[in-house]
Amino acid sequence: MADMQALALLIQSLRSLPGVGVKSASRMAFHLLQHDRQAALRLARALQQAVEQVRHCERCHTFAEQPLCLTCADPRRDASQLCVIETPADQSAIERTGSYRGLYFVLMGRLSPLDGIGPREIGLSHLKERVGDGLVQEVILATNFTAEGEATAHAITQMLHSQGLKVTRLARGVPVGSELEYVDLGTIAHALSDRR
Amino acid sequence: MADMQALALLIQSLRSLPGVGVKSASRMAFHLLQHDRQAALRLARALQQAVEQVRHCERCHTFAEQPLCLTCADPRRDASQLCVIETPADQSAIERTGSYRGLYFVLMGRLSPLDGIGPREIGLSHLKERVGDGLVQEVILATNFTAEGEATAHAITQMLHSQGLKVTRLARGVPVGSELEYVDLGTIAHALSDRR
């Protein structure tokens, strides 16, 4: 539609959101323009502001709007433990358990050679530098238990092998509240071999 | 997180998109900030531009960036037929069939009293005015075959009752390519009673 350039451009731009195809993008554009133009302007401002202000924490690489994130800047955290995770969402999940008081290193991704994500993209050399601060004694690998997460954990274990640090991995096992009958066999096998 | 106001605001703003909850919004924000800040800025500009430039066609109410949309401004369209639909997406669906050469009236919604959408919100008085232009001879009701779409079609039929116009409804029946066994009973009943 030659007279609908702004609308066409909006639909095309919404498609750059993950999981949004052309039908969802059209529905979103229709909703914003027909029912909530204020929300559209708020979103535009929030996008600009976030791009301007959100940087990475210098120590743990998570999103931060100051040089250090609140966790890294908190003197009450236990600096002898460093938990390595893939994303800020994984960090919030661990924080919500209330059972970890150490620090984090956020890879902001995982090794994925097919997508062009190698050791440099997830900051492995920074991680090596970070664990050499003289305070870290244990590195807890909490990458996901997917093929890519496991490969990432393996690569980090290899890299830290010669550093004389304790390197641990989150325990695999049967989820709390689940019935054995419905748990996949790989999980049961791991729970058996890691029994305690 | 006190130091993450811009990120929190972005996640909250993304939630105003239809079908986006807090998990999807976080994933979208993470993707844009980590992998595609250019796309975030493009989306911000597209939102602003669309809010500034996208208005409604004066005759048919669809989205347009000129006073008249391309369809209403096209002298080759048959001005004696007016097809009433709920959304611009419905209009594109009908256009793609290539079997309609008349004009449209886009309600930009449907009657939905529970959501506070009444005759005024879908411009029924403008529709009444529109069909009185001396050219329209047939009004084709192509609102959806949902409860709200049917109620809307019914209300329009009542409203145009005294205008001396031919008011028709899209045919209900068995979808092309479908097997009777799998078609719902209401559809089969309609296809039987509307047989030709």
Coordinates of C-alpha atoms in Angstrom, one line a residue:
Chain A
M1 CA 0.0 0.0 0.0
A2 CA 1.8 3.1 -1.3
D3 CA 0.0 5.4 1.1
M4 CA 0.7 3.3 4.2
Q5 CA 4.5 3.6 4.6
A6 CA 4.5 4.4 8.3
L7 CA 2.2 1.5 9.1
A8 CA 4.1 -0.9 6.9
L9 CA 7.4 0.2 8.6
L10 CA 5.9 -0.3 12.0
I11 CA 4.8 -3.8 11.2
Q12 CA 8.2 -4.6 9.8
S13 CA 9.9 -3.2 12.8
L14 CA 7.8 -5.1 15.3
R15 CA 8.9 -8.3 13.5
S16 CA 12.4 -7.8 14.9
L17 CA 11.0 -8.8 18.3
P18 CA 11.7 -12.4 19.0
G19 CA 8.7 -14.7 18.4
V20 CA 6.8 -12.1 16.5
G21 CA 5.7 -13.0 12.9
V22 CA 3.8 -10.9 10.4
K23 CA 0.4 -11.8 11.8
S24 CA 1.3 -10.9 15.4
A25 CA 3.1 -7.8 14.2
S26 CA 0.0 -6.6 12.4
R27 CA -2.2 -7.3 15.4
M28 CA 0.2 -5.4 17.6
A29 CA 0.3 -2.4 15.3
F30 CA -3.5 -2.4 14.9
H31 CA -3.9 -2.6 18.7
L32 CA -1.5 0.3 19.4
L33 CA -2.8 2.6 16.7
Q34 CA -6.5 1.9 17.3
H35 CA -6.7 1.5 21.1
D36 CA -3.5 2.8 22.7
R37 CA -1.4 5.4 21.0
Q38 CA -0.2 6.6 24.4
A39 CA 1.3 3.1 25.0
A40 CA 3.0 3.3 21.6
L41 CA 4.7 6.6 22.5
R42 CA 5.6 5.2 25.9
L43 CA 7.2 2.2 24.3
A44 CA 9.1 4.3 21.8
R45 CA 10.5 6.4 24.7
A46 CA 11.3 3.4 26.8
L47 CA 13.2 1.8 23.9
Q48 CA 15.3 4.9 23.3
Q49 CA 16.0 5.4 27.0
A50 CA 17.0 1.8 27.5
V51 CA 19.4 1.8 24.5
E52 CA 21.0 5.0 25.9
Q53 CA 21.2 4.0 29.5
V54 CA 21.5 0.2 29.8
R55 CA 25.1 -0.9 29.8
H56 CA 26.9 -4.0 31.2
C57 CA 28.2 -4.3 34.7
E58 CA 32.0 -4.1 34.5
R59 CA 32.5 -7.1 36.8
C60 CA 29.7 -9.6 36.0
H61 CA 28.5 -8.4 32.6
T62 CA 24.8 -8.3 33.5
F63 CA 22.7 -5.4 32.4
A64 CA 23.3 -2.3 34.6
E65 CA 22.8 1.4 34.4
Q66 CA 25.8 2.1 36.7
P67 CA 29.4 0.9 36.2
L68 CA 28.7 -1.9 38.8
C69 CA 25.4 -3.7 39.2
L70 CA 23.8 -3.7 42.6
T71 CA 24.9 -7.3 43.3
C72 CA 28.5 -6.7 42.5
A73 CA 28.5 -3.5 44.5
D74 CA 27.0 -5.2 47.6
P75 CA 29.7 -5.7 50.2
R76 CA 27.6 -8.3 52.1
R77 CA 27.8 -10.8 49.2
D78 CA 30.3 -13.7 49.6
A79 CA 33.1 -12.9 47.2
S80 CA 34.6 -16.4 47.5
Q81 CA 31.8 -17.9 45.4
L82 CA 31.1 -17.1 41.7
C83 CA 28.1 -18.5 40.0
V84 CA 28.3 -18.5 36.2
I85 CA 24.9 -18.2 34.4
E86 CA 23.7 -17.6 30.9
T87 CA 21.3 -14.7 31.3
P88 CA 20.0 -12.1 33.8
A89 CA 16.8 -14.1 34.0
D90 CA 18.7 -17.1 35.3
Q91 CA 20.3 -14.8 37.9
S92 CA 16.8 -13.7 39.1
A93 CA 15.7 -17.3 39.3
I94 CA 18.7 -18.2 41.6
E95 CA 18.2 -15.0 43.6
R96 CA 14.5 -15.9 44.2
T97 CA 15.5 -19.1 45.9
G98 CA 17.2 -17.1 48.6
S99 CA 19.8 -19.8 49.0
Y100 CA 22.8 -18.2 47.4
R101 CA 24.8 -15.3 48.8
G102 CA 27.8 -15.3 46.5
L103 CA 28.5 -13.3 43.3
Y104 CA 27.7 -13.9 39.7
F105 CA 29.2 -13.9 36.2
V106 CA 26.6 -13.5 33.5
L107 CA 27.7 -14.9 30.1
M108 CA 24.9 -13.1 28.3
G109 CA 24.6 -16.1 26.1
R110 CA 26.0 -19.6 25.6
L111 CA 28.5 -21.1 23.2
S112 CA 26.7 -21.7 20.0
P113 CA 29.2 -22.0 17.1
L114 CA 26.4 -22.4 14.5
D115 CA 25.0 -18.9 15.5
G116 CA 28.6 -17.5 15.5
I117 CA 28.7 -17.3 19.3
G118 CA 32.2 -18.3 20.5
P119 CA 34.3 -17.8 23.6
R120 CA 34.8 -14.1 22.8
E121 CA 31.1 -13.3 22.5
I122 CA 30.3 -14.7 26.0
G123 CA 33.4 -13.1 27.5
L124 CA 35.4 -16.1 28.6
S125 CA 38.7 -14.2 28.8
H126 CA 37.0 -11.7 31.1
L127 CA 35.7 -14.6 33.2
K128 CA 39.3 -16.0 33.5
E129 CA 40.5 -12.6 34.6
R130 CA 37.5 -12.2 37.0
V131 CA 38.3 -15.5 38.9
G132 CA 41.9 -14.5 39.3
D133 CA 41.0 -11.7 41.7
G134 CA 42.4 -13.6 44.7
L135 CA 39.0 -13.8 46.4
V136 CA 37.1 -16.4 44.3
Q137 CA 37.6 -19.9 45.6
E138 CA 34.7 -21.7 44.0
V139 CA 33.2 -21.3 40.5
I140 CA 29.6 -22.8 40.3
L141 CA 28.6 -23.5 36.8
A142 CA 24.9 -22.9 36.5
T143 CA 24.5 -22.8 32.7
N144 CA 21.4 -24.6 31.4
F145 CA 21.3 -28.4 31.1
T146 CA 20.9 -28.1 27.3
A147 CA 23.4 -29.3 24.8
E148 CA 24.8 -25.8 24.4
G149 CA 24.7 -25.0 28.1
E150 CA 26.6 -28.3 28.8
A151 CA 29.2 -27.5 26.1
T152 CA 29.6 -24.0 27.7
A153 CA 30.1 -25.5 31.1
H154 CA 32.6 -28.0 29.7
A155 CA 34.6 -25.3 28.0
I156 CA 34.7 -23.2 31.2
T157 CA 35.8 -26.3 33.2
Q158 CA 38.7 -26.8 30.7
M159 CA 39.7 -23.2 30.8
L160 CA 39.8 -23.0 34.6
H161 CA 41.4 -26.4 35.0
S162 CA 44.9 -25.0 35.7
Q163 CA 43.8 -22.2 38.0
G164 CA 43.6 -24.3 41.2
L165 CA 40.0 -23.3 41.8
K166 CA 37.1 -25.6 42.9
V167 CA 34.8 -25.8 39.9
T168 CA 31.3 -27.3 40.6
R169 CA 28.2 -27.8 38.5
L170 CA 24.5 -27.5 39.7
A171 CA 23.2 -30.9 40.7
R172 CA 21.1 -32.7 38.1
G173 CA 18.2 -34.8 39.5
V174 CA 14.5 -35.3 39.9
P175 CA 12.6 -32.0 40.2
V176 CA 11.0 -31.3 43.6
G177 CA 7.3 -32.3 43.5
S178 CA 7.6 -34.6 40.5
E179 CA 6.6 -38.2 40.1
L180 CA 9.3 -40.6 38.9
E181 CA 6.8 -42.1 36.4
Y182 CA 6.7 -38.8 34.5
V183 CA 10.4 -37.8 34.7
D184 CA 12.5 -38.4 31.6
L185 CA 15.0 -41.3 31.7
G186 CA 18.1 -39.2 31.3
T187 CA 17.2 -37.3 34.5
I188 CA 16.5 -40.5 36.4
A189 CA 19.8 -41.9 35.3
H190 CA 21.6 -38.8 36.5
A191 CA 19.7 -38.8 39.8
L192 CA 20.8 -42.4 40.3
S193 CA 24.5 -41.9 39.5
D194 CA 24.6 -38.6 41.6
R195 CA 22.7 -40.2 44.5
R196 CA 23.8 -39.1 48.0
Chain B
M1 CA 16.3 -3.4 41.0
A2 CA 16.9 0.3 41.9
D3 CA 19.6 0.8 39.3
M4 CA 17.7 -0.7 36.5
Q5 CA 14.9 1.8 35.9
A6 CA 15.3 2.0 32.1
L7 CA 15.3 -1.7 31.7
A8 CA 12.3 -2.2 34.0
L9 CA 10.4 0.5 32.2
L10 CA 11.2 -1.1 28.8
I11 CA 9.9 -4.5 30.1
Q12 CA 6.7 -2.8 31.4
S13 CA 6.2 -0.9 28.2
L14 CA 6.6 -4.1 26.1
R15 CA 3.8 -5.6 28.1
S16 CA 1.3 -3.2 26.6
L17 CA 1.6 -5.2 23.3
P18 CA -1.2 -7.7 23.0
G19 CA -0.3 -11.2 23.9
V20 CA 2.9 -10.2 25.6
G21 CA 3.3 -11.2 29.3
V22 CA 6.2 -10.5 31.6
K23 CA 8.3 -13.4 30.5
S24 CA 8.0 -12.6 26.8
A25 CA 8.6 -8.9 27.5
S26 CA 11.8 -9.7 29.4
R27 CA 12.9 -12.0 26.6
M28 CA 12.2 -9.2 24.0
A29 CA 14.1 -6.6 26.1
F30 CA 17.0 -9.0 26.5
H31 CA 17.2 -9.7 22.8
L32 CA 17.0 -6.1 21.7
L33 CA 19.6 -4.8 24.3
Q34 CA 22.0 -7.7 23.9
H35 CA 21.8 -8.5 20.2
D36 CA 20.0 -5.8 18.2
R37 CA 20.1 -2.2 19.6
Q38 CA 19.7 -0.9 16.1
A39 CA 16.4 -2.7 15.8
A40 CA 15.3 -1.2 19.1
L41 CA 16.0 2.3 17.8
R42 CA 14.3 1.5 14.5
L43 CA 11.2 0.3 16.3
A44 CA 11.2 3.4 18.5
R45 CA 11.3 5.6 15.4
A46 CA 8.6 3.5 13.6
L47 CA 6.3 3.8 16.6
Q48 CA 6.6 7.6 16.8
Q49 CA 6.2 8.0 13.0
A50 CA 3.2 5.7 12.9
V51 CA 1.5 7.6 15.8
E52 CA 2.2 10.9 14.0
Q53 CA 1.2 9.9 10.5
V54 CA -1.4 7.1 10.6
R55 CA -4.9 8.5 10.6
H56 CA -8.2 7.1 9.5
C57 CA -9.7 7.3 6.0
E58 CA -12.5 9.8 6.0
R59 CA -14.8 7.6 4.1
C60 CA -14.2 4.0 5.2
H61 CA -12.3 4.5 8.6
T62 CA -9.5 2.2 7.8
F63 CA -5.9 3.3 8.6
A64 CA -4.6 5.8 6.1
E65 CA -1.9 8.4 5.8
Q66 CA -3.9 10.5 3.4
P67 CA -7.4 11.9 3.9
L68 CA -8.7 9.1 1.7
C69 CA -7.3 5.5 1.5
L70 CA -6.2 4.1 -1.8
T71 CA -9.3 2.0 -2.1
C72 CA -11.7 4.8 -1.5
A73 CA -9.8 7.1 -3.8
D74 CA -9.8 4.5 -6.7
P75 CA -12.3 5.5 -9.3
R76 CA -12.3 2.0 -10.8
R77 CA -14.0 0.5 -7.7
D78 CA -17.7 -0.2 -7.9
A79 CA -19.4 2.4 -5.7
S80 CA -22.7 0.5 -5.6
Q81 CA -21.4 -2.1 -3.3
L82 CA -20.2 -1.5 0.3
C83 CA -18.7 -4.3 2.3
V84 CA -18.7 -3.8 6.1
I85 CA -15.8 -5.5 7.9
E86 CA -14.3 -5.4 11.4
T87 CA -10.6 -4.8 10.7
P88 CA -8.1 -3.8 8.0
A89 CA -6.8 -7.4 8.2
D90 CA -10.3 -8.6 7.1
Q91 CA -10.2 -6.2 4.2
S92 CA -6.8 -7.6 3.0
A93 CA -8.2 -11.1 3.2
I94 CA -11.2 -10.1 1.0
E95 CA -8.9 -8.2 -1.4
R96 CA -6.6 -11.2 -1.7
T97 CA -9.5 -13.3 -3.1
G98 CA -9.6 -10.9 -6.1
S99 CA -13.4 -11.5 -6.3
Y100 CA -14.7 -8.2 -4.9
R101 CA -14.5 -4.8 -6.8
G102 CA -16.7 -2.7 -4.5
L103 CA -15.8 -0.4 -1.6
Y104 CA -15.4 -1.0 2.1
F105 CA -16.5 0.4 5.5
V106 CA -14.1 -0.7 8.3
L107 CA -15.7 -0.7 11.8
M108 CA -12.3 -0.9 13.4
G109 CA -13.8 -3.2 16.0
R110 CA -17.1 -5.0 16.8
L111 CA -19.9 -4.4 19.2
S112 CA -18.8 -5.6 22.6
P113 CA -20.7 -4.0 25.4
L114 CA -18.7 -5.8 28.1
D115 CA -15.5 -4.0 26.8
G116 CA -17.4 -0.7 26.5
I117 CA -17.5 -0.9 22.7
G118 CA -20.9 0.4 21.5
P119 CA -22.4 1.8 18.3
R120 CA -20.4 5.1 18.7
E121 CA -17.0 3.4 19.0
I122 CA -17.5 1.5 15.7
G123 CA -18.9 4.5 13.9
L124 CA -22.4 3.2 13.1
S125 CA -23.7 6.7 12.6
H126 CA -21.0 7.4 10.1
L127 CA -21.9 4.1 8.3
K128 CA -25.6 5.3 8.1
E129 CA -24.4 8.6 6.6
R130 CA -22.0 6.7 4.3
V131 CA -24.6 4.4 2.8
G132 CA -26.9 7.5 2.1
D133 CA -24.5 8.8 -0.6
G134 CA -27.0 7.9 -3.4
L135 CA -24.5 5.4 -5.0
V136 CA -24.5 2.5 -2.5
Q137 CA -27.1 -0.1 -3.5
E138 CA -26.0 -3.1 -1.6
V139 CA -24.4 -3.4 1.9
I140 CA -22.5 -6.7 2.3
L141 CA -22.1 -7.6 6.0
A142 CA -18.7 -9.4 6.4
T143 CA -18.2 -9.2 10.1
N144 CA -16.9 -12.3 11.7
F145 CA -19.1 -15.3 12.4
T146 CA -18.5 -15.0 16.2
A147 CA -21.1 -14.0 18.7
E148 CA -19.9 -10.4 18.7
G149 CA -19.6 -10.3 14.9
E150 CA -23.1 -11.7 14.5
A151 CA -24.5 -9.2 17.0
T152 CA -22.8 -6.4 15.1
A153 CA -24.2 -7.6 11.8
H154 CA -27.7 -7.8 13.4
A155 CA -27.5 -4.3 14.7
I156 CA -26.4 -2.9 11.3
T157 CA -29.2 -4.8 9.6
Q158 CA -31.7 -3.2 12.0
M159 CA -30.2 0.2 11.5
L160 CA -30.3 0.0 7.7
H161 CA -33.7 -1.6 7.7
S162 CA -35.6 1.5 6.7
Q163 CA -33.1 2.8 4.1
G164 CA -34.4 0.8 1.2
L165 CA -31.0 -0.9 0.6
K166 CA -30.2 -4.5 -0.1
V167 CA -28.4 -5.8 2.9
T168 CA -26.7 -9.2 2.5
R169 CA -24.5 -11.3 4.7
L170 CA -21.5 -13.5 3.7
A171 CA -22.6 -17.0 3.1
R172 CA -22.0 -19.5 5.9
G173 CA -21.1 -23.0 4.8
V174 CA -18.6 -25.8 4.7
P175 CA -15.1 -24.5 4.1
V176 CA -13.5 -25.4 0.7
G177 CA -11.3 -28.4 1.0
S178 CA -12.8 -29.7 4.3
E179 CA -14.3 -33.1 5.0
L180 CA -17.8 -33.1 6.5
E181 CA -16.8 -35.5 9.2
Y182 CA -14.5 -32.9 10.7
V183 CA -16.8 -29.8 10.3
D184 CA -18.7 -28.6 13.3
L185 CA -22.4 -29.3 13.4
G186 CA -23.5 -25.6 13.4
T187 CA -21.7 -25.1 10.2
I188 CA -23.2 -28.2 8.6
A189 CA -26.7 -27.1 9.7
H190 CA -26.2 -23.7 8.1
A191 CA -24.8 -25.2 5.0
L192 CA -27.9 -27.4 4.8
S193 CA -30.4 -24.6 5.3
D194 CA -28.6 -22.2 2.9
R195 CA -28.1 -24.9 0.2
R196 CA -28.4 -23.8 -3.4

